[in-house]
Every structure is written in C-alpha cells, then in structure tokens.
Coordinates of C-alpha atoms and ligand atoms in Angstrom, one line a residue:
M172 CA 123.7 129.5 158.4
T173 CA 121.8 126.8 156.5
Q174 CA 122.0 123.8 158.8
T175 CA 120.3 122.6 161.9
F176 CA 122.6 121.4 164.7
V177 CA 122.1 120.1 168.2
T178 CA 124.1 120.7 171.3
P179 CA 123.6 118.6 174.5
T180 CA 124.0 120.7 177.6
G181 CA 123.7 118.0 180.2
D182 CA 120.2 118.6 181.4
A183 CA 118.8 119.9 178.1
L184 CA 119.3 119.8 174.3
A185 CA 119.8 123.0 172.4
V186 CA 118.6 122.8 168.8
T187 CA 119.9 125.6 166.5
W188 CA 117.7 126.0 163.4
P189 CA 118.9 127.1 160.0
D190 CA 117.6 130.7 160.7
G191 CA 120.0 131.0 163.6
T192 CA 117.4 130.8 166.4
T193 CA 118.0 128.2 169.1
A194 CA 115.3 126.3 171.1
E195 CA 116.2 124.6 174.4
Y196 CA 114.4 121.3 175.3
P197 CA 114.8 120.2 179.0
S198 CA 115.9 116.6 179.2
I199 CA 112.9 115.7 181.5
W200 CA 110.5 117.1 178.9
L201 CA 112.3 115.1 176.1
R202 CA 112.0 111.9 178.1
D203 CA 108.4 112.6 179.0
N204 CA 107.6 112.9 175.3
C205 CA 109.8 110.1 174.0
P206 CA 107.7 108.3 171.3
S207 CA 108.5 105.0 173.0
G208 CA 106.4 106.1 176.0
F209 CA 103.2 106.3 173.9
H210 CA 100.8 103.5 173.0
A211 CA 101.2 102.8 169.3
D212 CA 97.5 102.6 168.6
T213 CA 95.8 105.0 171.0
R214 CA 98.7 107.5 171.0
E215 CA 98.1 108.0 174.7
R216 CA 101.0 108.3 177.1
V217 CA 101.7 105.0 178.9
A218 CA 105.2 105.7 180.4
D219 CA 105.4 106.6 184.1
L220 CA 107.0 110.0 184.6
L221 CA 108.0 109.0 188.1
A222 CA 110.0 106.1 186.8
L223 CA 112.5 108.6 185.3
P224 CA 115.4 110.2 187.0
D225 CA 114.7 113.8 188.1
T226 CA 117.1 115.1 185.5
P227 CA 117.7 112.5 182.8
R228 CA 121.3 112.9 181.4
I229 CA 122.0 113.0 177.7
R230 CA 125.0 110.8 176.8
A231 CA 125.1 111.8 173.1
A232 CA 122.9 113.5 170.6
G233 CA 123.0 113.8 166.8
L234 CA 121.0 114.4 163.6
N235 CA 120.1 111.8 161.1
A236 CA 117.4 111.8 158.3
G237 CA 115.5 114.7 159.6
A238 CA 115.4 113.5 163.2
V239 CA 117.3 114.1 166.4
H240 CA 118.7 110.9 168.0
I241 CA 119.5 110.9 171.7
D242 CA 121.3 108.3 173.7
W243 CA 120.4 108.6 177.4
A244 CA 122.8 107.8 180.2
D245 CA 120.3 105.7 182.1
K246 CA 119.3 102.2 181.2
G247 CA 120.7 102.4 177.7
Q248 CA 117.6 104.3 176.5
H249 CA 117.4 105.9 173.1
S250 CA 115.0 108.5 171.7
R251 CA 114.2 109.7 168.2
F252 CA 112.4 113.0 167.6
P253 CA 111.4 114.3 164.1
L254 CA 112.8 117.8 163.7
D255 CA 109.4 119.0 162.4
W256 CA 107.8 117.8 165.6
L257 CA 110.5 119.5 167.8
K258 CA 110.1 122.8 165.9
H259 CA 106.3 122.6 166.3
H260 CA 106.7 122.1 170.1
S261 CA 109.4 124.6 170.9
P262 CA 109.0 125.4 174.6
G263 CA 107.3 128.6 175.2
R264 CA 105.4 128.6 172.0
I265 CA 101.8 127.6 172.0
A266 CA 101.2 125.1 169.2
P267 CA 98.9 126.5 166.5
D268 CA 95.3 125.4 166.9
A269 CA 92.9 125.5 163.9
A270 CA 90.0 126.1 166.4
A271 CA 91.7 129.0 168.2
L272 CA 90.1 131.7 166.1
P273 CA 90.3 135.3 167.3
P274 CA 86.8 136.6 167.8
Q275 CA 85.5 139.1 165.3
I276 CA 83.7 141.5 167.7
W277 CA 80.5 143.1 166.3
R278 CA 77.9 145.6 167.2
G279 CA 74.5 146.6 165.9
D280 CA 76.0 148.2 162.8
L281 CA 76.9 144.8 161.5
G282 CA 73.2 144.5 160.7
A283 CA 71.2 141.3 160.0
R284 CA 72.8 141.3 156.5
G285 CA 76.3 141.1 158.1
I286 CA 75.6 137.9 159.9
P287 CA 77.5 135.1 158.2
R288 CA 75.2 132.9 156.2
A289 CA 75.4 129.5 154.6
A290 CA 73.1 127.3 152.6
H291 CA 72.0 124.1 154.3
S292 CA 72.6 122.0 151.1
T293 CA 76.2 123.3 150.8
V294 CA 77.1 122.8 154.4
Q295 CA 75.6 119.3 154.4
G296 CA 77.2 118.3 151.1
S297 CA 80.8 119.4 151.6
D298 CA 83.4 119.1 154.4
T299 CA 85.1 122.2 153.2
A300 CA 81.9 124.2 153.3
L301 CA 81.2 122.8 156.8
A302 CA 84.7 123.9 157.9
D303 CA 84.3 127.4 156.4
W304 CA 80.8 127.8 157.9
L305 CA 82.1 126.7 161.4
T306 CA 85.0 129.1 161.1
Q307 CA 82.7 132.0 160.5
T308 CA 80.4 130.9 163.2
V309 CA 83.2 130.7 165.7
R310 CA 84.7 134.0 164.7
Y311 CA 81.4 136.0 164.8
G312 CA 79.8 133.8 167.4
I313 CA 76.7 133.7 165.2
S314 CA 75.6 132.5 161.8
I315 CA 72.4 131.7 159.9
I316 CA 71.9 128.6 157.8
G317 CA 69.2 129.0 155.2
G318 CA 67.3 126.6 153.0
L319 CA 66.6 123.9 155.5
P320 CA 64.1 121.2 154.2
D321 CA 60.6 121.3 155.6
S322 CA 61.3 118.7 158.2
R323 CA 61.3 118.8 162.0
D324 CA 64.6 117.1 162.2
A325 CA 66.6 119.0 159.6
G326 CA 68.1 121.5 162.0
M327 CA 69.0 118.9 164.6
D328 CA 70.5 116.6 162.0
A329 CA 72.7 119.5 160.8
A330 CA 73.8 120.1 164.4
R331 CA 74.7 116.4 164.8
R332 CA 77.0 116.8 161.8
V333 CA 79.0 119.1 164.0
G334 CA 79.0 117.1 167.2
F335 CA 77.2 115.4 170.0
L336 CA 74.1 117.2 171.1
R337 CA 74.2 118.4 174.7
E338 CA 71.3 117.1 176.8
T339 CA 69.9 119.3 179.5
N340 CA 66.9 119.3 181.8
F341 CA 64.9 120.6 178.8
G342 CA 65.8 117.5 176.8
I343 CA 68.2 116.8 173.9
E344 CA 66.0 118.8 171.6
F345 CA 63.5 121.4 172.8
E346 CA 60.4 122.9 171.3
V347 CA 60.1 126.7 171.7
I348 CA 56.4 127.2 171.4
S349 CA 53.9 128.9 173.6
K350 CA 52.3 126.2 175.7
P351 CA 50.2 125.7 178.8
D352 CA 51.9 125.4 182.1
P353 CA 55.3 126.5 180.9
N354 CA 58.4 125.8 183.1
N355 CA 60.5 128.4 181.1
L356 CA 59.7 131.9 179.9
A357 CA 60.7 130.8 176.4
Y358 CA 57.6 128.5 176.4
T359 CA 55.3 131.5 176.7
A360 CA 54.5 134.3 174.2
L361 CA 56.3 136.9 176.3
A362 CA 59.2 139.0 175.2
L363 CA 62.6 137.6 176.2
P364 CA 65.1 140.3 177.0
L365 CA 68.7 139.5 175.8
H366 CA 70.1 136.6 177.7
T367 CA 72.3 133.5 177.5
D368 CA 70.7 130.2 178.1
L369 CA 71.1 128.1 181.2
A370 CA 73.4 130.3 183.2
N371 CA 72.3 128.2 186.1
Q372 CA 74.1 125.1 184.8
E373 CA 77.5 123.9 186.0
L374 CA 78.6 124.4 182.4
P375 CA 76.1 126.4 180.3
P376 CA 75.7 124.9 176.8
G377 CA 78.1 126.2 174.2
F378 CA 76.6 126.6 170.7
Q379 CA 72.8 126.9 170.4
F380 CA 71.0 125.8 167.2
L381 CA 67.5 127.3 166.8
H382 CA 65.7 126.0 163.7
C383 CA 62.7 128.1 162.8
I384 CA 59.9 125.8 161.7
A385 CA 57.1 128.4 161.8
N386 CA 57.1 132.1 162.6
A387 CA 53.7 133.2 161.4
A388 CA 52.5 135.0 164.5
R389 CA 52.6 138.8 164.7
G390 CA 55.7 139.7 166.7
G391 CA 58.3 137.1 167.6
G392 CA 61.3 138.9 166.0
S393 CA 64.7 137.9 167.2
I394 CA 67.4 140.1 168.8
F395 CA 71.1 139.3 169.1
A396 CA 74.0 141.2 170.7
D397 CA 77.7 140.3 171.0
G398 CA 78.4 139.9 174.7
F399 CA 82.1 140.3 174.0
A400 CA 81.5 143.8 172.5
I401 CA 79.4 144.8 175.6
A402 CA 82.2 143.5 177.9
R403 CA 84.9 145.2 175.9
D404 CA 83.1 148.6 176.0
L405 CA 82.3 148.2 179.7
R406 CA 85.9 147.5 180.4
E407 CA 86.7 150.8 178.6
D408 CA 83.9 152.9 180.0
H409 CA 83.5 151.5 183.6
P410 CA 86.6 149.4 184.4
E411 CA 85.5 149.0 188.0
A412 CA 82.2 147.6 186.9
F413 CA 83.9 145.2 184.5
T414 CA 86.2 144.0 187.3
L415 CA 83.2 143.4 189.7
L416 CA 81.4 141.4 187.0
A417 CA 84.5 139.3 186.4
K418 CA 85.4 138.7 190.0
T419 CA 82.0 138.5 191.9
P420 CA 80.2 135.1 191.9
V421 CA 76.4 135.5 191.9
P422 CA 73.8 132.9 192.1
F423 CA 71.8 131.6 189.1
W424 CA 69.0 129.3 189.8
F425 CA 66.4 127.2 187.9
H426 CA 63.9 125.0 189.6
D427 CA 60.7 123.2 188.7
D428 CA 59.0 120.0 189.9
D429 CA 61.9 117.8 188.9
T430 CA 64.9 120.0 188.9
D431 CA 66.9 122.3 191.2
L432 CA 70.0 123.5 189.3
R433 CA 72.0 126.3 190.8
V434 CA 75.5 127.7 190.7
H435 CA 77.5 130.7 191.9
R436 CA 79.5 132.3 189.0
S437 CA 80.6 135.6 187.6
V438 CA 78.8 137.2 184.7
I439 CA 82.1 137.6 182.9
T440 CA 84.7 134.8 182.7
L441 CA 88.3 135.8 181.9
D442 CA 90.9 133.4 180.5
S443 CA 94.4 133.1 182.0
H444 CA 95.6 136.1 180.0
G445 CA 92.7 138.3 181.3
A446 CA 90.8 138.2 177.9
V447 CA 87.0 137.8 178.1
Q448 CA 86.3 134.1 177.5
E449 CA 82.6 133.7 178.3
I450 CA 79.6 135.7 179.3
K451 CA 76.7 134.3 181.3
W452 CA 73.8 136.8 181.4
N453 CA 70.4 135.8 182.4
A454 CA 68.4 138.3 184.5
H455 CA 65.4 135.9 184.8
L456 CA 67.6 133.1 186.2
A457 CA 69.6 135.3 188.5
G458 CA 69.1 134.2 192.1
V459 CA 69.0 136.3 195.2
F460 CA 72.3 138.1 195.3
D461 CA 74.0 137.2 198.5
M462 CA 77.2 139.2 198.7
P463 CA 77.7 141.2 201.9
A464 CA 75.4 144.2 202.1
D465 CA 78.2 146.7 201.9
R466 CA 79.2 145.3 198.5
M467 CA 75.7 145.3 197.0
P468 CA 75.4 148.9 195.9
A469 CA 78.6 148.7 193.9
Y470 CA 77.7 145.3 192.4
Y471 CA 74.2 146.5 191.4
R472 CA 75.8 149.5 189.7
A473 CA 78.1 147.2 187.7
Y474 CA 75.3 144.8 186.9
R475 CA 72.9 147.6 185.8
A476 CA 75.7 149.1 183.7
F477 CA 76.0 145.8 181.8
M478 CA 72.2 145.5 181.6
A479 CA 71.9 149.0 180.2
K480 CA 74.3 148.1 177.4
T481 CA 72.1 145.1 176.5
R482 CA 69.2 147.5 176.0
D483 CA 71.3 149.8 173.9
P484 CA 70.3 149.4 170.2
A485 CA 74.0 150.2 169.3
Y486 CA 74.7 146.5 170.2
Q487 CA 71.6 144.9 168.9
I488 CA 70.8 143.1 165.6
R489 CA 67.1 142.5 165.0
L490 CA 65.7 140.2 162.5
K491 CA 62.7 137.9 162.0
L492 CA 63.6 134.3 161.3
N493 CA 61.9 132.7 158.4
A494 CA 60.7 129.1 158.4
G495 CA 63.6 127.1 157.0
E496 CA 66.3 129.2 158.6
M497 CA 68.4 128.2 161.6
V498 CA 70.4 130.6 163.7
V499 CA 73.5 129.1 165.4
F500 CA 75.3 131.1 168.1
D501 CA 77.8 130.8 170.8
N502 CA 75.6 130.8 173.9
R503 CA 78.6 131.7 176.1
R504 CA 79.2 134.8 174.1
V505 CA 76.2 136.0 172.1
L506 CA 73.1 137.2 173.9
H507 CA 69.7 136.3 172.3
G508 CA 66.2 137.5 172.9
R509 CA 62.9 137.9 171.2
D510 CA 59.9 140.2 170.9
A511 CA 56.6 139.1 172.4
F512 CA 54.2 137.5 169.9
D513 CA 50.5 137.0 169.6
P514 CA 49.7 133.3 169.3
A515 CA 46.2 134.2 168.1
T516 CA 47.7 135.6 164.9
G517 CA 49.6 132.5 163.7
F518 CA 51.8 129.7 164.8
R519 CA 55.4 130.1 166.0
H520 CA 57.7 127.1 166.5
L521 CA 61.5 127.1 166.9
R522 CA 63.2 123.8 167.6
G523 CA 66.4 124.0 169.5
C524 CA 69.5 122.0 170.6
Y525 CA 73.0 122.7 171.8
V526 CA 76.4 121.5 170.8
D527 CA 79.2 122.4 173.3
R528 CA 82.1 124.5 172.3
G529 CA 84.6 121.6 172.7
E530 CA 82.6 119.6 170.1
V531 CA 82.6 122.4 167.6
Q532 CA 86.3 123.0 168.1
S533 CA 87.0 119.3 167.7
R534 CA 85.1 119.1 164.4
L535 CA 87.0 122.2 163.1
R536 CA 90.4 120.7 164.0
V537 CA 89.6 117.4 162.4
L538 CA 88.3 119.1 159.2
R539 CA 91.4 121.3 159.0
R540 CA 93.9 118.5 159.6
G541 CA 96.8 118.6 157.2
A542 CA 96.2 122.3 156.5
D543 CA 99.1 123.2 158.8
G544 CA 101.7 121.6 156.6
L545 CA 102.4 118.9 159.1
G546 CA 100.2 116.3 157.6
A547 CA 97.2 114.6 159.1
K548 CA 99.0 113.5 162.2
G549 CA 102.1 115.6 162.6
A550 CA 100.8 118.5 164.7
H551 CA 98.4 116.6 166.8
V552 CA 100.1 113.6 168.2
P553 CA 103.3 112.7 169.9
P554 CA 106.3 112.1 167.7
F555 CA 105.7 108.7 166.2
Ligands
OGA145 C1 65.1 130.1 174.1 C2 64.9 131.5 173.5 C3 64.1 132.6 171.6 C4 62.9 132.7 170.7 O1 64.4 129.2 173.8 O2 66.0 130.1 175.0 O3 65.5 132.4 173.9 O4 63.0 133.4 169.7 N1 64.1 131.5 172.5 O5 61.9 132.2 171.0
ZN146 ZN1 67.1 131.6 175.3

C-alpha cells in the first residue's frame, strides 16, 4: 500500500496512511480544530465550541494536494487539514515536544567532572550552543557555565537570555553573602544542608542560577544531589515511605517582618503517570507537621528515610565554585547545599536568580523549531 486514503464514518474520519495504519479523527475534534476557527494572526482559537452540533456530520471527504478536504452537513461548512498536521496530531499520540527531555538520573559517582559544562562566551554567542547547553541542563538538572566576565551582572544577563527572571520575596536577584541581621540562613556563614529553595512558595522557583563572584573564604564548598535519584531509590527500598512522601501534604513556612508565605504540599510530586515530577525538600522551612497524631510516626519514618539519603555521600557531588563560574540547576529536582565558611578568611559572594521551568522549556522549543521536520510553524500551531 503506498497511498493515503480517507473514509468518512459519519461521526469520524478514518485516515489510512501509506504504511497501512489507520487513525480515527472524531468529527467534533475536527471541527474544534478547523483552521477557520483560529485567528489568523494570533493563532488562538476564536470559534465557539458550543455553537457546533454535538456530533457534526461529514457530508463528503477527499484528498487533494497533501490535504484532507471535508464538506460538513451543517451550514455548508468546509474544512481543510494538511496531512502532515493530521499525522502529527493522531489521537492518542502525544505530540513530540523538544522540551520533554527524559531526565538523566545521576548519583555521587558522576563526580564534579561529570556535571555538564559550557563556556559563557559560547553560550552567549550562539543559539545552537544555547540550545545544546539547555538540553544538557534539563537532562541532568544541573550544569556549570565557566568563564563569566568579572561583572556583577554577567550571570543574571546570561539567565535573562534564557527567560524572564522570577521575582520572589528575596528580590529579582539576590546576594548570597554573610550579612548582619539575616532573614535567611543562606545569608549567614553557616553550613546549609541539602535543600531546594522556597519550598514554602505556591510555586517554588524552577531553575536557579548561582553566579560565583568571590569564594575566597575557607570553607564554602558546594554540595549537590539529584532528588530524582533519591526518590527513585526510596521507591525501591522503602515503597511505603515513598508513597507517604508523595501523598501527605506537610506545611512549609517562611516569615519575616514583611512576609508570611506558607503552603501545604507533599515532598514528592508525581505526574499523571506516577513518575516523579518535582521534589520540594527544605528541612529549615518545614513547618510544624499537623497530620493526625496516629499518622505521625510513620510519616516521620518516611521523612527521615529521605533525609538519611540526602546525607549519604553516594548521592552527593561536592565542589568549590570558582569566581567566574555559575551553577545552574533545576530547583524542583536537584538539592543544593554548602559547607560553613569563615568570613574572617576571605570574601564569599554568590549572586542568584531564578528562571521558571516553563521559561526554560519555551526557550528550548523556540530554539529547536524546525528540527522536527515540520518547519518552524507546523508542529506548534493549528493547521493554517
Ligand atoms: C541559597 C543557597 C548556597 C551557597 O542561597 O539558597 O543555598 O553556596 N546558597 O551559598
Ligand atoms: Zn538554597
């Protein structure tokens, strides 16, 4: 069989492809996605779904010049769908997404040298390099950019090339330095155990950019661990603990003079297929657990099992950031921490900001447009 053919079945259109497979397109879906129902400039849907009959009837359908033409029984309507577009949107098939990159799970044996690296000048100078670096960063959940110019803004400017910066109660950009009257443990010289930032926020920030401007104090080394690896192993070793951490909302709370930000949420977030989607882990922002007393012992066992894994060197990568390096990591996946440092022995200054996951994904999709063989527009818009 080498030809495509179409068969109206009353309330659907069957398209049989040259490879012999058939896809069925319900008539209501076809009308809902008819190109005439979309604004020509904005490509947003303007047609009213409720103005359609429950089950639009196909009067006739045929193929012409790589497109399916449909005459509808109601109101003399006509639709034209490019075959490529129909194939791309076969019902039951999730359209490919350049930003849906399977995570590359890692543990301590990846080592600091295994963290993907890119040069600032390369990433800034080429869209291809930007896309390749973002791909690695999304896959591993972490990367390091080296060779930043000696400028306070270099890291934040690089982050802006990816997407809008996410403002929080700590500002658009935040200075991680030991300072008097801190409102956050990060602004002390204390050690920070592995954590994800701002677990107390309605939506904790996605990617964190930490530009090392100075790291001359004794101590102050960085620690990273892949929360997806910890969650995966917990699921294997202690499935009941994994389930409790995925199903039990617990309070996270930050408050200072101006702010009172709190949520109830689970430490592990699953997607609709049951895969681990996000980790929120921050023992210093955990509120007072408020589940019924008879559920507390089991929850504490689960919580401590996760915590014990965060302390296990088998999951940890340790490194000391150099001035001019910037670590970028998925704050809803990768846990970060630092060793205590002694401010009397030298200056330590990291400058940070966040770019949410959606922004990173958007930049990747735009940079990869055309790479799916459907052209710059084909895969991403209704069938114009
Ligand atoms: C932070 C943080 C790490 C560091 O600012 O949230 O964790 O190395 N800082 O100071
Ligand atoms: Zn932090």
